[in-house]
XYZ file of C-alpha atoms in Angstrom:
382
model
C 11.552 -5.873 28.731
C 9.903 -2.524 28.486
C 8.077 -0.993 31.263
C 4.168 -1.852 31.740
C 2.201 0.996 30.600
C -0.329 2.836 32.240
C -3.706 1.875 33.015
C -6.961 3.080 31.666
C -9.626 5.167 33.997
C -12.650 2.420 34.270
C -15.141 4.516 32.261
C -13.086 4.424 28.954
C -12.058 1.089 29.554
C -15.660 -0.113 29.354
C -16.192 1.823 26.294
C -13.304 -0.189 24.725
C -14.266 -3.361 25.983
C -17.898 -2.549 24.495
C -16.247 -2.230 21.251
C -14.001 -4.906 21.028
C -17.538 -7.524 22.392
C -19.297 -5.467 18.932
C -16.204 -6.516 17.165
C -16.181 -10.093 17.857
C -19.939 -10.591 17.232
C -19.544 -8.678 13.844
C -16.516 -10.650 13.001
C -18.243 -13.687 13.726
C -21.313 -12.594 12.189
C -19.854 -12.381 8.513
C -17.528 -15.443 9.160
C -13.897 -13.266 9.264
C -12.413 -15.906 11.589
C -9.416 -14.305 11.829
C -10.716 -10.721 12.723
C -12.528 -12.482 15.458
C -9.506 -13.952 16.806
C -7.928 -10.407 16.415
C -10.712 -8.868 18.757
C -10.127 -11.725 21.473
C -6.887 -10.903 21.522
C -7.240 -7.429 22.293
C -9.877 -8.007 24.528
C -7.061 -10.336 26.334
C -4.632 -7.395 26.403
C -7.203 -5.331 27.581
C -8.357 -7.264 30.393
C -4.559 -8.479 31.129
C -2.827 -4.972 30.939
C -4.632 -2.139 30.699
C -7.313 -2.884 33.186
C -5.625 -2.464 36.345
C -7.773 0.161 37.954
C -10.808 -1.978 37.415
C -9.163 -4.836 38.737
C -8.027 -3.035 42.080
C -11.286 -1.705 42.534
C -12.792 -4.791 42.230
C -10.573 -6.285 45.147
C -8.324 -8.735 42.585
C -4.710 -7.796 43.629
C -3.062 -10.583 42.205
C -4.807 -9.629 38.765
C -3.822 -6.273 39.046
C -0.273 -7.486 38.761
C -0.865 -9.032 35.762
C 0.741 -6.614 33.374
C 4.321 -7.499 33.346
C 3.372 -11.177 32.571
C 0.722 -10.131 29.842
C 3.587 -7.718 28.566
C 6.350 -10.905 27.950
C 3.542 -12.797 25.978
C 1.819 -10.166 23.584
C 4.641 -10.437 21.304
C 4.460 -14.239 21.015
C 0.665 -13.888 20.757
C 1.249 -11.533 17.750
C 3.318 -14.151 15.835
C 0.921 -16.726 16.776
C -2.282 -14.840 15.419
C 0.017 -13.830 12.031
C 0.901 -17.684 11.568
C -2.477 -18.939 12.241
C -4.478 -20.384 9.351
C -7.920 -18.966 8.395
C -10.523 -21.673 9.603
C -14.099 -22.186 9.938
C -15.432 -20.151 13.333
C -16.694 -23.393 14.380
C -13.383 -25.291 14.638
C -10.830 -26.684 16.907
C -8.639 -23.726 16.120
C -11.498 -21.581 17.605
C -11.732 -23.606 20.765
C -7.665 -23.795 21.079
C -7.470 -20.134 20.673
C -10.060 -19.304 23.470
C -8.674 -22.038 25.631
C -4.861 -20.563 25.124
C -6.261 -16.886 26.004
C -8.185 -17.984 29.253
C -5.045 -20.023 30.711
C -2.634 -16.992 29.589
C -5.158 -14.968 31.916
C -5.926 -17.050 34.443
C -2.803 -19.340 35.373
C -0.683 -16.126 35.961
C -3.547 -15.074 38.521
C -3.230 -18.085 40.105
C 0.615 -17.993 40.172
C 0.471 -14.475 41.770
C -1.783 -15.539 44.269
C 0.755 -17.867 45.709
C 3.879 -16.032 45.088
C 4.894 -12.637 46.307
C 7.209 -10.282 44.726
C 7.758 -9.383 41.047
C 6.262 -11.531 38.551
C 9.128 -13.957 36.346
C 11.038 -13.032 33.801
C 9.747 -15.171 31.264
C 11.701 -14.101 27.974
C 14.595 -13.178 29.956
C 14.834 -17.095 30.947
C 14.200 -17.996 27.385
C 17.204 -15.684 25.942
C 19.429 -17.677 28.486
C 18.687 -20.452 26.243
C 20.186 -18.911 23.123
C 23.706 -18.996 21.989
C 25.516 -16.027 23.300
C 26.283 -15.059 19.333
C 22.884 -14.535 18.753
C 21.667 -13.147 21.975
C 22.455 -9.382 21.405
C 20.345 -9.810 18.171
C 17.451 -10.827 19.901
C 17.789 -8.299 22.989
C 15.141 -7.237 23.817
C 12.763 -9.734 22.368
C 9.413 -8.534 22.548
C 10.180 -6.112 19.525
C 11.873 -8.439 17.357
C 9.228 -10.863 17.658
C 6.940 -7.972 17.144
C 8.802 -6.796 13.851
C 8.192 -10.553 12.672
C 4.645 -10.643 13.477
C 3.869 -7.467 11.540
C 6.007 -8.636 8.533
C 4.057 -11.915 8.146
C 0.746 -10.004 8.690
C 1.834 -7.793 5.647
C 2.395 -10.563 3.894
C -0.864 -12.130 4.202
C -2.418 -8.999 3.409
C -0.672 -8.543 0.366
C -0.981 -11.938 -0.858
C -4.791 -12.373 -0.222
C -5.949 -8.728 -0.666
C -8.146 -9.208 2.161
C -9.522 -5.895 4.207
C -9.618 -7.545 7.351
C -5.788 -8.813 6.948
C -4.907 -5.337 6.810
C -6.743 -4.860 9.490
C -4.380 -7.574 11.512
C -1.606 -6.010 9.662
C -2.002 -2.612 11.404
C -2.929 -4.187 14.700
C 0.682 -5.768 14.752
C 2.039 -2.795 13.655
C 0.291 -0.262 16.517
C 0.966 -2.948 19.203
C 4.655 -3.146 18.106
C 4.627 0.879 18.510
C 3.114 -0.050 21.999
C 6.013 -2.438 23.200
C 8.711 0.518 21.714
C 6.571 2.956 23.701
C 4.682 1.649 26.710
C 2.859 4.906 27.522
C 0.708 4.612 24.154
C -0.493 1.469 24.462
C -4.306 2.346 25.166
C -4.233 4.372 22.058
C -2.465 1.581 20.079
C -5.137 -0.877 21.153
C -8.123 1.617 20.503
C -6.536 2.393 17.202
C -6.133 -1.262 16.287
C -9.892 -1.861 17.479
C -11.418 0.943 15.193
C -8.946 -0.013 12.108
C -9.840 -3.516 12.218
C -13.673 -3.028 13.175
C -13.634 -0.155 10.137
C -12.033 -3.026 7.806
C -14.894 -5.231 8.892
C -17.361 -2.795 8.103
C -15.965 -1.984 4.850
C -15.705 -5.566 3.865
C -19.377 -6.269 4.958
C -20.249 -2.991 2.495
C -18.197 -5.019 -0.392
C -20.026 -8.213 0.286
C -23.413 -6.789 0.356
C -23.038 -4.257 -2.667
C -20.342 -5.716 -4.933
C -20.284 -8.873 -7.230
C -17.751 -11.217 -5.964
C -16.762 -12.716 -9.415
C -16.276 -9.133 -11.689
C -15.628 -6.917 -8.803
C -18.385 -4.104 -10.170
C -21.231 -3.131 -8.094
C -24.193 -5.800 -8.019
C -27.894 -5.609 -8.777
C -28.561 -4.477 -5.137
C -26.093 -1.240 -5.617
C -27.813 -0.491 -9.063
C -30.951 -0.755 -7.272
C -30.011 1.874 -4.917
C -28.275 4.278 -7.876
C -31.786 4.245 -9.803
C -33.455 5.568 -6.423
C -30.788 8.633 -6.867
C -30.816 9.618 -10.607
C -30.994 13.094 -12.173
C -33.800 13.831 -14.676
C -31.512 13.452 -17.193
C -30.105 9.771 -17.830
C -29.570 6.479 -19.932
C -29.548 3.064 -19.360
C -27.987 0.436 -21.033
C -28.058 -3.445 -21.120
C -25.358 -5.422 -22.177
C -25.228 -8.969 -23.009
C -22.386 -11.221 -23.696
C -23.165 -13.139 -27.075
C -23.343 -16.804 -27.121
C -22.458 -17.350 -23.379
C -23.752 -20.409 -22.828
C -21.629 -22.379 -25.992
C -18.740 -20.465 -24.170
C -19.623 -22.555 -21.012
C -20.416 -25.481 -22.810
C -17.126 -25.613 -25.003
C -14.788 -24.469 -22.522
C -16.134 -25.066 -18.902
C -17.596 -22.867 -16.504
C -14.011 -21.658 -15.037
C -13.508 -20.262 -18.384
C -16.907 -18.595 -18.311
C -16.106 -17.181 -15.092
C -12.893 -15.749 -16.727
C -14.782 -14.233 -19.487
C -17.336 -12.506 -16.947
C -14.138 -11.114 -15.055
C -12.667 -9.408 -18.335
C -15.979 -8.593 -19.480
C -16.479 -6.724 -16.077
C -12.779 -5.345 -16.199
C -13.194 -3.778 -19.705
C -16.405 -2.493 -18.933
C -15.009 -0.618 -15.823
C -12.552 1.014 -17.842
C -15.113 2.570 -20.452
C -15.553 6.335 -19.414
C -18.677 8.431 -19.095
C -20.777 5.428 -17.385
C -20.869 3.407 -14.498
C -20.689 -0.386 -14.783
C -23.162 -3.084 -12.963
C -23.352 -6.493 -12.853
C -27.101 -7.298 -13.083
C -26.871 -11.144 -13.144
C -25.931 -13.968 -15.205
C -24.095 -12.799 -18.607
C -25.919 -9.608 -18.074
C -24.474 -6.023 -17.095
C -25.882 -2.697 -16.797
C -24.541 1.092 -17.887
C -25.959 3.904 -15.743
C -25.412 7.132 -17.389
C -26.173 10.433 -15.213
C -26.535 14.112 -16.151
C -24.811 15.267 -18.938
C -22.995 12.104 -20.071
C -26.563 10.867 -21.107
C -26.141 12.850 -24.209
C -23.506 10.684 -25.218
C -24.572 6.936 -24.179
C -24.888 6.025 -27.798
C -20.871 6.458 -28.470
C -20.072 5.410 -25.044
C -21.735 2.088 -25.668
C -20.090 1.653 -29.106
C -16.760 1.952 -27.322
C -17.795 -0.460 -25.142
C -19.122 -2.873 -27.562
C -15.403 -2.386 -29.307
C -13.436 -2.795 -25.867
C -15.086 -6.046 -25.170
C -14.615 -7.438 -29.003
C -10.852 -6.067 -29.263
C -8.530 -7.637 -28.384
C -9.523 -11.446 -28.101
C -9.713 -12.259 -24.531
C -6.903 -14.563 -23.124
C -7.731 -17.304 -20.776
C -5.561 -18.259 -18.019
C -4.371 -21.958 -18.073
C -5.100 -23.915 -15.139
C -1.638 -24.255 -14.217
C -1.108 -20.109 -14.712
C -0.734 -17.898 -11.315
C -3.515 -15.739 -10.510
C -1.318 -12.782 -10.037
C 0.429 -11.508 -13.115
C 4.277 -11.727 -13.022
C 6.582 -9.011 -12.995
C 7.897 -10.408 -16.588
C 5.535 -10.133 -18.910
C 4.981 -12.391 -21.704
C 2.598 -15.224 -23.357
C 2.635 -17.804 -21.289
C 2.424 -21.469 -22.443
C -0.182 -22.235 -19.909
C -2.460 -19.620 -21.687
C -5.667 -20.624 -23.729
C -5.918 -18.938 -27.551
C -7.253 -16.059 -27.227
C -11.163 -16.055 -27.448
C -13.143 -13.835 -29.590
C -16.201 -12.447 -27.201
C -18.859 -9.881 -28.061
C -21.667 -8.047 -26.613
C -25.191 -6.696 -27.683
C -25.976 -3.704 -26.063
C -29.305 -1.893 -26.079
C -29.603 1.560 -24.807
C -32.905 3.485 -23.549
C -33.531 7.166 -23.056
C -36.526 7.410 -20.339
C -39.598 9.211 -21.900
C -41.528 11.963 -19.754
C -42.932 10.111 -16.530
C -41.395 7.128 -17.151
C -39.748 5.233 -13.727
C -36.063 3.769 -13.872
C -37.613 0.411 -13.889
C -39.454 1.332 -17.042
C -36.280 2.166 -18.877
C -34.460 -0.870 -17.937
C -37.549 -2.681 -19.437
C -37.054 -0.335 -22.586
C -32.986 -1.085 -22.650
C -34.041 -4.696 -22.406
C -36.230 -4.607 -25.778
C -33.130 -2.605 -27.536
C -31.162 -5.482 -26.355
C -33.111 -7.965 -27.796
C -33.456 -6.044 -30.787
C -29.405 -6.328 -31.078
C -29.469 -9.885 -30.449
C -32.347 -10.408 -33.178
C -30.070 -8.293 -35.722
C -27.514 -10.429 -35.642
C -25.499 -9.561 -32.206
C -22.105 -7.429 -31.691
C -24.734 -4.236 -31.824
C -26.149 -1.533 -30.280
C -29.739 -0.401 -30.425
C -30.777 2.967 -28.918
C -34.621 3.821 -28.365
C -35.926 7.152 -27.317
C -33.650 10.258 -27.502
C -31.393 12.240 -25.022
C -33.442 14.832 -22.958
C -32.486 18.387 -24.141
């Protein structure tokens, strides 16, 4: 088993404890249960392993000898955190996690108060039960378990693409480094806390400013962008034609897929920034020199949405595209989707909200004129 890492001075330790407390509260506020558990484990590790100086100053000498026991339990906890399912914060799982961490802190202190000498070598005793042929593969057992935990955390991140899962993967990797290089344990814990907190902040930003269905910036993000427009700009409103008929005929799941694919096609159009405005409506924002070519870009966007027909995933088709591509028997036939667009160039003194209203009127003219059309009002600024 590796040596117990050096202890942090009291002041940096208190700062780290404050960061971990903020992380737990932030994760709980946004309902990221596994991230909250990750911060709780880091808090447990900090209190049990890195707080030796503080324990001694407070007179809890048995607690100051917690380090070796915590160090043995750390990889097991990493493995447990890696496999725990995501559950609501107010659930029996959270209670079980908190009880487990409390027991792992209090039980060793109770034991050390009554027994002199070094703490028991728990993992070495466990290895004695393993067949001799496998013992060499598992010695020392701490980094082996930490590697397994890091691999599982990596697989969860790849499957979910959730940023907090990425933070937990980094945490497992950094603590693996701490197990291998005990002198860097304080750096590993601090880096893990900061990365996990950063993942939570970015995830919260996505929740606030990104549309979950299409992956495009949402209306709140559009309002922020409208407040920082240059003198030359143009705004286009995009509406999927006969979207209600698509929902009525194929169901809302297919309607959601049409929205996702429309968003993906608009995102690929160069020269503008696409936003999800609401319902089946999108907004394209042209800034600066791109405003002059707004009409041509909107024609490209219209054609991109219409061709080729959108192939809808069947209910049995996996969400991720397989490595071997090809037409799946679980796909519906292609659905012909078209969109109508209205572009508005601002007049002198117009506010962005007035330009959006003008683009909406142009969109209505496209709808009234037969749909799958682009209508522009106003002229680009010279």
